[in-house]
Structures are given as C-alpha cells and as structure tokens.
Short mmCIF file of C-alpha atoms and ligand atoms in Angstrom, two decimals:
data_model
loop_
_atom_site.label_atom_id
_atom_site.label_comp_id
_atom_site.label_asym_id
_atom_site.label_seq_id
_atom_site.Cartn_x
_atom_site.Cartn_y
_atom_site.Cartn_z
CA MET D 1 148.09 96.32 110.18
CA ARG D 2 148.55 94.23 113.33
CA SER D 3 152.08 92.97 113.76
CA SER D 4 152.49 89.26 114.38
CA VAL D 5 152.48 87.69 117.81
CA THR D 6 155.78 87.03 119.56
CA GLU D 7 156.66 84.73 122.48
CA GLN D 8 156.29 87.75 124.82
CA ASP D 9 152.58 88.12 123.91
CA ILE D 10 151.73 84.70 125.28
CA SER D 11 150.48 85.02 128.85
CA GLN D 12 150.20 81.32 129.67
CA ILE D 13 151.84 78.38 127.98
CA PRO D 14 149.56 75.36 127.65
CA THR D 15 151.13 72.19 129.03
CA HIS D 16 149.58 70.01 126.33
CA VAL D 17 148.64 71.10 122.81
CA ALA D 18 146.85 68.73 120.43
CA ILE D 19 146.49 69.45 116.71
CA ILE D 20 144.23 68.17 113.94
CA MET D 21 146.42 68.92 110.93
CA ASP D 22 143.76 69.38 108.27
CA GLY D 23 143.84 70.92 104.79
CA ASN D 24 146.84 69.31 103.07
CA GLY D 25 144.74 67.91 100.23
CA ARG D 26 142.85 71.14 99.53
CA TRP D 27 146.07 73.18 99.75
CA ALA D 28 147.55 70.97 97.00
CA GLU D 29 144.37 70.99 94.90
CA GLN D 30 144.32 74.81 95.00
CA ARG D 31 147.75 74.62 93.36
CA ASN D 32 146.73 71.93 90.84
CA ARG D 33 149.10 69.50 92.43
CA PRO D 34 148.53 65.95 93.69
CA ARG D 35 147.39 65.52 97.30
CA LEU D 36 150.74 64.07 98.32
CA PHE D 37 152.35 67.40 97.44
CA GLY D 38 150.20 68.91 100.21
CA HIS D 39 151.20 66.21 102.68
CA LYS D 40 154.88 66.87 101.87
CA ALA D 41 154.42 70.58 102.59
CA GLY D 42 152.56 69.48 105.74
CA VAL D 43 155.69 67.72 106.98
CA ASP D 44 157.50 71.09 106.91
CA SER D 45 154.73 72.51 109.11
CA VAL D 46 155.17 69.56 111.48
CA ARG D 47 158.87 70.40 111.77
CA ALA D 48 158.17 74.11 112.33
CA VAL D 49 155.47 73.52 114.97
CA VAL D 50 157.45 70.86 116.86
CA GLU D 51 160.41 73.25 117.01
CA ALA D 52 158.25 76.20 118.11
CA ALA D 53 156.45 74.15 120.76
CA ARG D 54 159.71 72.89 122.23
CA GLU D 55 161.23 76.38 122.17
CA ILE D 56 158.31 77.97 123.98
CA GLY D 57 158.04 75.28 126.66
CA VAL D 58 155.02 73.19 125.69
CA ARG D 59 155.51 69.85 127.47
CA TYR D 60 153.24 67.62 125.37
CA LEU D 61 152.40 68.01 121.70
CA THR D 62 149.98 65.57 120.08
CA LEU D 63 149.62 65.49 116.30
CA TYR D 64 146.80 63.67 114.51
CA ALA D 65 148.81 62.23 111.65
CA PHE D 66 146.61 59.32 110.53
CA SER D 67 143.15 58.31 111.73
CA THR D 68 141.49 54.87 111.77
CA GLU D 69 139.21 56.29 109.04
CA ASN D 70 142.17 57.38 106.87
CA TRP D 71 142.76 53.72 105.90
CA GLN D 72 139.83 54.18 103.50
CA ARG D 73 141.80 56.67 101.36
CA PRO D 74 143.25 55.57 97.99
CA MET D 75 146.10 53.10 98.49
CA GLN D 76 148.55 55.43 96.79
CA GLU D 77 147.83 58.23 99.28
CA VAL D 78 148.04 55.86 102.27
CA SER D 79 151.40 54.45 101.18
CA GLY D 80 152.64 57.96 100.34
CA LEU D 81 151.76 59.13 103.87
CA MET D 82 153.44 56.09 105.43
CA GLY D 83 156.56 56.81 103.38
CA LEU D 84 156.60 60.47 104.49
CA LEU D 85 156.22 59.43 108.10
CA LYS D 86 159.14 57.02 107.92
CA VAL D 87 161.42 59.55 106.21
CA TYR D 88 160.40 62.22 108.74
CA LEU D 89 161.23 59.96 111.70
CA GLN D 90 164.58 58.94 110.27
CA ALA D 91 165.51 62.53 109.43
CA GLU D 92 164.35 64.02 112.76
CA LEU D 93 165.93 61.57 115.20
CA LYS D 94 169.11 63.59 115.64
CA THR D 95 167.23 66.88 116.17
CA MET D 96 164.85 65.20 118.61
CA LEU D 97 167.77 63.94 120.69
CA GLN D 98 169.47 67.35 120.59
CA ASN D 99 166.27 69.08 121.70
CA GLY D 100 165.17 66.54 124.29
CA VAL D 101 162.02 65.47 122.41
CA ARG D 102 160.64 62.08 123.36
CA LEU D 103 158.54 60.31 120.74
CA SER D 104 155.41 58.47 121.75
CA CYS D 105 152.66 56.89 119.70
CA LEU D 106 148.87 56.81 120.12
CA GLY D 107 146.70 54.36 118.18
CA GLN D 108 146.94 50.87 116.76
CA GLN D 109 150.59 50.56 115.82
CA GLU D 110 150.02 46.92 114.84
CA ARG D 111 148.05 48.08 111.77
CA LEU D 112 151.01 50.07 110.41
CA PRO D 113 153.39 48.63 107.80
CA ASP D 114 156.31 46.70 109.30
CA ASP D 115 159.00 49.16 108.21
CA VAL D 116 157.11 52.12 109.73
CA ARG D 117 156.57 50.19 112.97
CA GLN D 118 160.24 49.33 113.17
CA THR D 119 161.27 52.95 112.59
CA LEU D 120 158.78 54.16 115.20
CA ALA D 121 160.02 51.58 117.72
CA MET D 122 163.64 52.58 117.09
CA VAL D 123 162.95 56.32 117.52
CA MET D 124 160.79 55.76 120.60
CA GLU D 125 163.50 53.65 122.18
CA GLN D 126 166.29 56.10 121.40
CA THR D 127 164.35 59.13 122.63
CA ALA D 128 162.90 57.41 125.73
CA CYS D 129 165.32 59.29 127.98
CA CYS D 130 164.43 62.75 126.55
CA ARG D 131 162.68 64.97 129.07
CA GLY D 132 162.10 68.31 127.28
CA MET D 133 158.86 67.56 125.45
CA THR D 134 156.78 64.52 124.55
CA LEU D 135 155.70 64.36 120.92
CA ASN D 136 152.71 62.05 120.54
CA LEU D 137 151.98 60.95 117.01
CA ALA D 138 148.43 59.69 116.65
CA LEU D 139 148.71 56.98 113.99
CA SER D 140 145.90 54.68 112.97
CA TYR D 141 144.20 56.44 115.88
CA GLY D 142 140.53 56.84 116.68
CA GLY D 143 139.11 58.07 119.98
CA ARG D 144 136.29 55.52 120.06
CA ASN D 145 138.68 52.70 119.21
CA GLU D 146 141.05 53.84 121.98
CA MET D 147 138.20 53.84 124.52
CA MET D 148 137.00 50.41 123.39
CA ARG D 149 140.50 49.00 123.82
CA ALA D 150 140.68 50.49 127.31
CA VAL D 151 137.24 49.11 128.25
CA ARG D 152 138.22 45.66 126.96
CA ALA D 153 141.46 45.71 128.98
CA LEU D 154 139.51 46.63 132.13
CA ALA D 155 136.83 44.00 131.45
CA ARG D 156 139.53 41.36 131.01
CA LYS D 157 140.99 42.28 134.42
CA CYS D 158 137.53 42.07 136.03
CA VAL D 159 136.84 38.65 134.49
CA ALA D 160 140.28 37.42 135.60
CA GLY D 161 139.43 38.51 139.14
CA GLU D 162 142.27 41.06 139.21
CA LEU D 163 139.88 43.98 139.50
CA ASP D 164 136.57 44.53 141.29
CA TRP D 165 134.12 46.24 138.88
CA ARG D 166 132.89 48.41 141.80
CA ARG D 167 136.33 50.05 141.90
CA LEU D 168 136.16 51.21 138.26
CA ASP D 169 136.38 54.97 137.98
CA GLU D 170 137.40 57.69 135.51
CA GLU D 171 140.99 57.66 136.67
CA MET D 172 141.27 53.95 135.99
CA LEU D 173 139.83 54.30 132.50
CA ALA D 174 142.22 57.18 131.75
CA ALA D 175 145.11 54.99 132.91
CA HIS D 176 144.22 52.44 130.21
CA LEU D 177 144.12 54.94 127.35
CA ASP D 178 147.09 55.45 125.00
CA THR D 179 147.76 58.75 126.80
CA ALA D 180 148.10 57.07 130.23
CA GLY D 181 150.15 59.21 132.59
CA GLN D 182 149.88 62.33 130.43
CA PRO D 183 147.82 65.43 131.21
CA ASP D 184 144.74 66.14 129.09
CA PRO D 185 145.24 68.66 126.27
CA ASP D 186 144.73 72.27 127.38
CA LEU D 187 144.41 73.50 123.82
CA LEU D 188 143.13 71.65 120.76
CA ILE D 189 143.82 73.29 117.40
CA ARG D 190 142.19 72.35 114.11
CA THR D 191 143.44 73.86 110.87
CA GLY D 192 141.71 73.78 107.47
CA GLY D 193 138.41 75.50 108.30
CA GLU D 194 136.33 72.54 109.53
CA HIS D 195 134.76 72.67 112.99
CA ARG D 196 134.71 69.11 114.31
CA LEU D 197 136.74 66.67 116.40
CA SER D 198 136.84 63.82 113.86
CA ASN D 199 137.24 61.10 116.51
CA PHE D 200 140.32 62.76 118.05
CA LEU D 201 141.01 62.47 121.81
CA LEU D 202 137.29 62.19 122.61
CA TRP D 203 137.89 61.40 126.27
CA GLN D 204 140.90 63.65 126.85
CA ALA D 205 139.46 66.78 125.15
CA SER D 206 136.51 67.14 127.58
CA TYR D 207 137.80 70.47 128.87
CA SER D 208 140.25 71.48 126.15
CA GLU D 209 140.01 74.97 124.74
CA LEU D 210 139.17 74.64 121.05
CA TYR D 211 140.83 76.80 118.41
CA PHE D 212 139.72 76.61 114.78
CA THR D 213 141.48 78.37 111.94
CA GLU D 214 140.84 78.63 108.21
CA THR D 215 144.58 78.32 107.58
CA MET D 216 145.42 75.08 105.77
CA TRP D 217 147.98 72.91 107.59
CA PRO D 218 150.83 73.51 105.07
CA ASP D 219 150.52 77.26 105.78
CA PHE D 220 150.40 76.78 109.57
CA ARG D 221 153.88 77.61 110.81
CA LYS D 222 155.46 79.23 113.90
CA LYS D 223 153.62 82.55 113.48
CA GLU D 224 150.19 80.85 113.27
CA PHE D 225 151.06 78.56 116.20
CA LEU D 226 152.01 81.53 118.38
CA GLU D 227 148.71 83.22 117.43
CA ALA D 228 146.81 80.16 118.65
CA LEU D 229 148.77 80.19 121.91
CA ALA D 230 148.13 83.90 122.41
CA THR D 231 144.37 83.32 121.93
CA TYR D 232 144.52 80.48 124.46
CA GLY D 233 146.21 82.84 126.92
CA ARG D 234 143.21 85.19 126.73
CA ARG D 235 140.64 82.49 127.50
CA GLN D 236 139.24 81.93 130.98
CA ARG D 237 139.06 78.23 131.81
CA ARG D 238 136.25 77.64 134.27
CA PHE D 239 135.92 73.83 134.35
CA GLY D 240 132.20 74.13 135.13
CA ARG D 241 132.60 76.84 137.81
CA THR D 242 131.50 80.47 137.58
CA GLY D 243 133.87 83.33 136.77
CA ALA D 244 133.27 84.79 140.28
CA GLN D 245 134.25 81.49 141.93
CA LEU D 246 137.54 81.51 140.07
CA GLN D 247 138.31 85.05 141.19
CA GLY D 248 137.41 84.41 144.84
C1 LIG Y 1 144.61 65.94 106.75
O1 LIG Y 1 144.60 66.66 105.54
C2 LIG Y 1 145.95 65.42 106.98
C3 LIG Y 1 146.27 64.10 107.03
C4 LIG Y 1 145.26 63.03 106.89
C5 LIG Y 1 147.65 63.65 107.21
C6 LIG Y 1 148.54 64.55 107.98
C7 LIG Y 1 149.92 64.16 107.69
C8 LIG Y 1 150.98 64.99 107.59
C9 LIG Y 1 150.90 66.41 107.95
C10 LIG Y 1 152.30 64.51 107.11
C11 LIG Y 1 152.88 63.32 107.79
C12 LIG Y 1 152.94 63.43 109.26
C13 LIG Y 1 154.04 63.47 110.02
C14 LIG Y 1 153.91 63.51 111.49
C15 LIG Y 1 155.41 63.48 109.49
P1 LIG Y 1 143.62 66.18 104.40
O2 LIG Y 1 144.38 65.33 103.46
O3 LIG Y 1 142.41 65.53 104.98
O4 LIG Y 1 143.26 67.55 103.74
P2 LIG Y 1 141.88 67.94 103.04
O5 LIG Y 1 140.83 67.99 104.10
O6 LIG Y 1 142.18 69.27 102.48
O7 LIG Y 1 141.63 66.90 101.99
#
C-alpha cells in the first residue's frame, strides 16, 4: 500500500489554489442524514484545508462556498448554509489573525443576508493587515455574472469619457474582476466526482491545472489536499508552448 503524501513530496507549491467543494449533500444522503449535516461536516474540511494551505505556503486560496445558482435551493438549505458561514467566520477570526490569513470575498455580497454581510465586513476589516495568505470566499458568485459586472463598469467609464474604448485590453478587464490584483489560480480542485467548472472563475482559470477527485468534500482533508498538490507538482505547465521550448 502506498503511504500518504507528506509536505516533502510536493515539488512546487502553487501560489493560488481554487476549490469547488462539491459532494456535501451526497455525503449526507449516503448516511441517511439531512443535507445540512453534510454542509456541517464540510465546514470541518474548510478548516482543515485552510490550515494546511497556510502551513504549506499557498498564498491565495479561493473556496466556492455559494454560487449564484445556489439561490434556487430549498430555502431551508440556503438559510442553513448562511448560518454555517456566519458561525464559521465568527469562530475563525482569532485563528485567522494568529495565522496571518486575510479574508476577501468574491461575488455579489449585496445579495447576502444583512447579518452575514456585517460579519463578513467585520472579518475582512480586521484581517485586512494579514499578509500570510488571502482566503477568498466566493459567495453568491458566478463567473459570467462577475464578467458582466466588469464589462458594465468598463462601459460606464467609456460612456463617461474616462476611458477610450481603444485602450481596452485583457489586463484592464482582469483589473475589474472581483479578483483584481490577485494572480490567476495555478491549481483548480473539484471534489465530489463531477468534471465541470460550474461557472467558477471562468476568466481566471484559463490556464489552471485541473484536478478532479471522487472524494466528497466532507472527506477531503489535509491528506487529500497534499495529494492534489503533489499531483500538481508533477504536471508540466506549457501555457501554449511546446515541451522543448520550455526546456531550452
Ligand atoms: C456543494 O455540495 C457545496 C455547497 C453548495 C456549499 C459548500 C459550503 C460549505 C462547505 C460550508 C460552508 C462554507 C464555509 C466557507 C464555511 P452539494 O450540496 O452541491 O453536494 P451534492 O452535489 O452532493 O448535492
């Protein structure tokens, strides 16, 4: 039997890791428990992965916690998730400050319940000076929605005469996304056995290495995270070039 991966087996640490945390509902259903039971166990995985990422030196970690499409779920599940998020933020603030983790938010915060927004704002403000790792929570987030908001902001500047449309380029669009100023994800992980992006970081993931695992999110802990990082370390990133060009 192969022993599990350790920090020493990881040849290169990705600067930015993004994760689609899928499988909470199925994990709970397999145990004849309500879906929220799976989300609660998922919060423990969030804690474990944030801690492991910080420990190993990942600089940006982006977690897809709630998509624009997730609003369509039963009201009870939506409010349960919002409650878990608020409790998580309140409980983690001290640890985040101790570990130098800065909280940031991607998505339409204005759609979130007032109490969650207030808690997010408080934690973001208090951790603004942290420099160890940025934790992006994607909340009420959709990649297409994010791009539309960026395009609208640019169009408004053009109409107002602040910007010449001929100067528009990729860099300028990227600077109007929720991830402005952050590097694109090097590694994008999806748990839960599905092989799709589900409207996550559509612009930013252009050259991300993709890693899919059957493991349901509540079972994805430090060991599984290190395995994903070790796999990433064995990949050759060519960015459209040939292998020979990279060696030369
Ligand atoms: C997808 O699983 C997961 C979600 C929609 C929510 C993820 C939320 C958490 C892990 C907990 C709260 C987050 C934080 C940051 C504290 P699913 O419900 O779609 O699973 P399924 O595909 O098995 O139904």
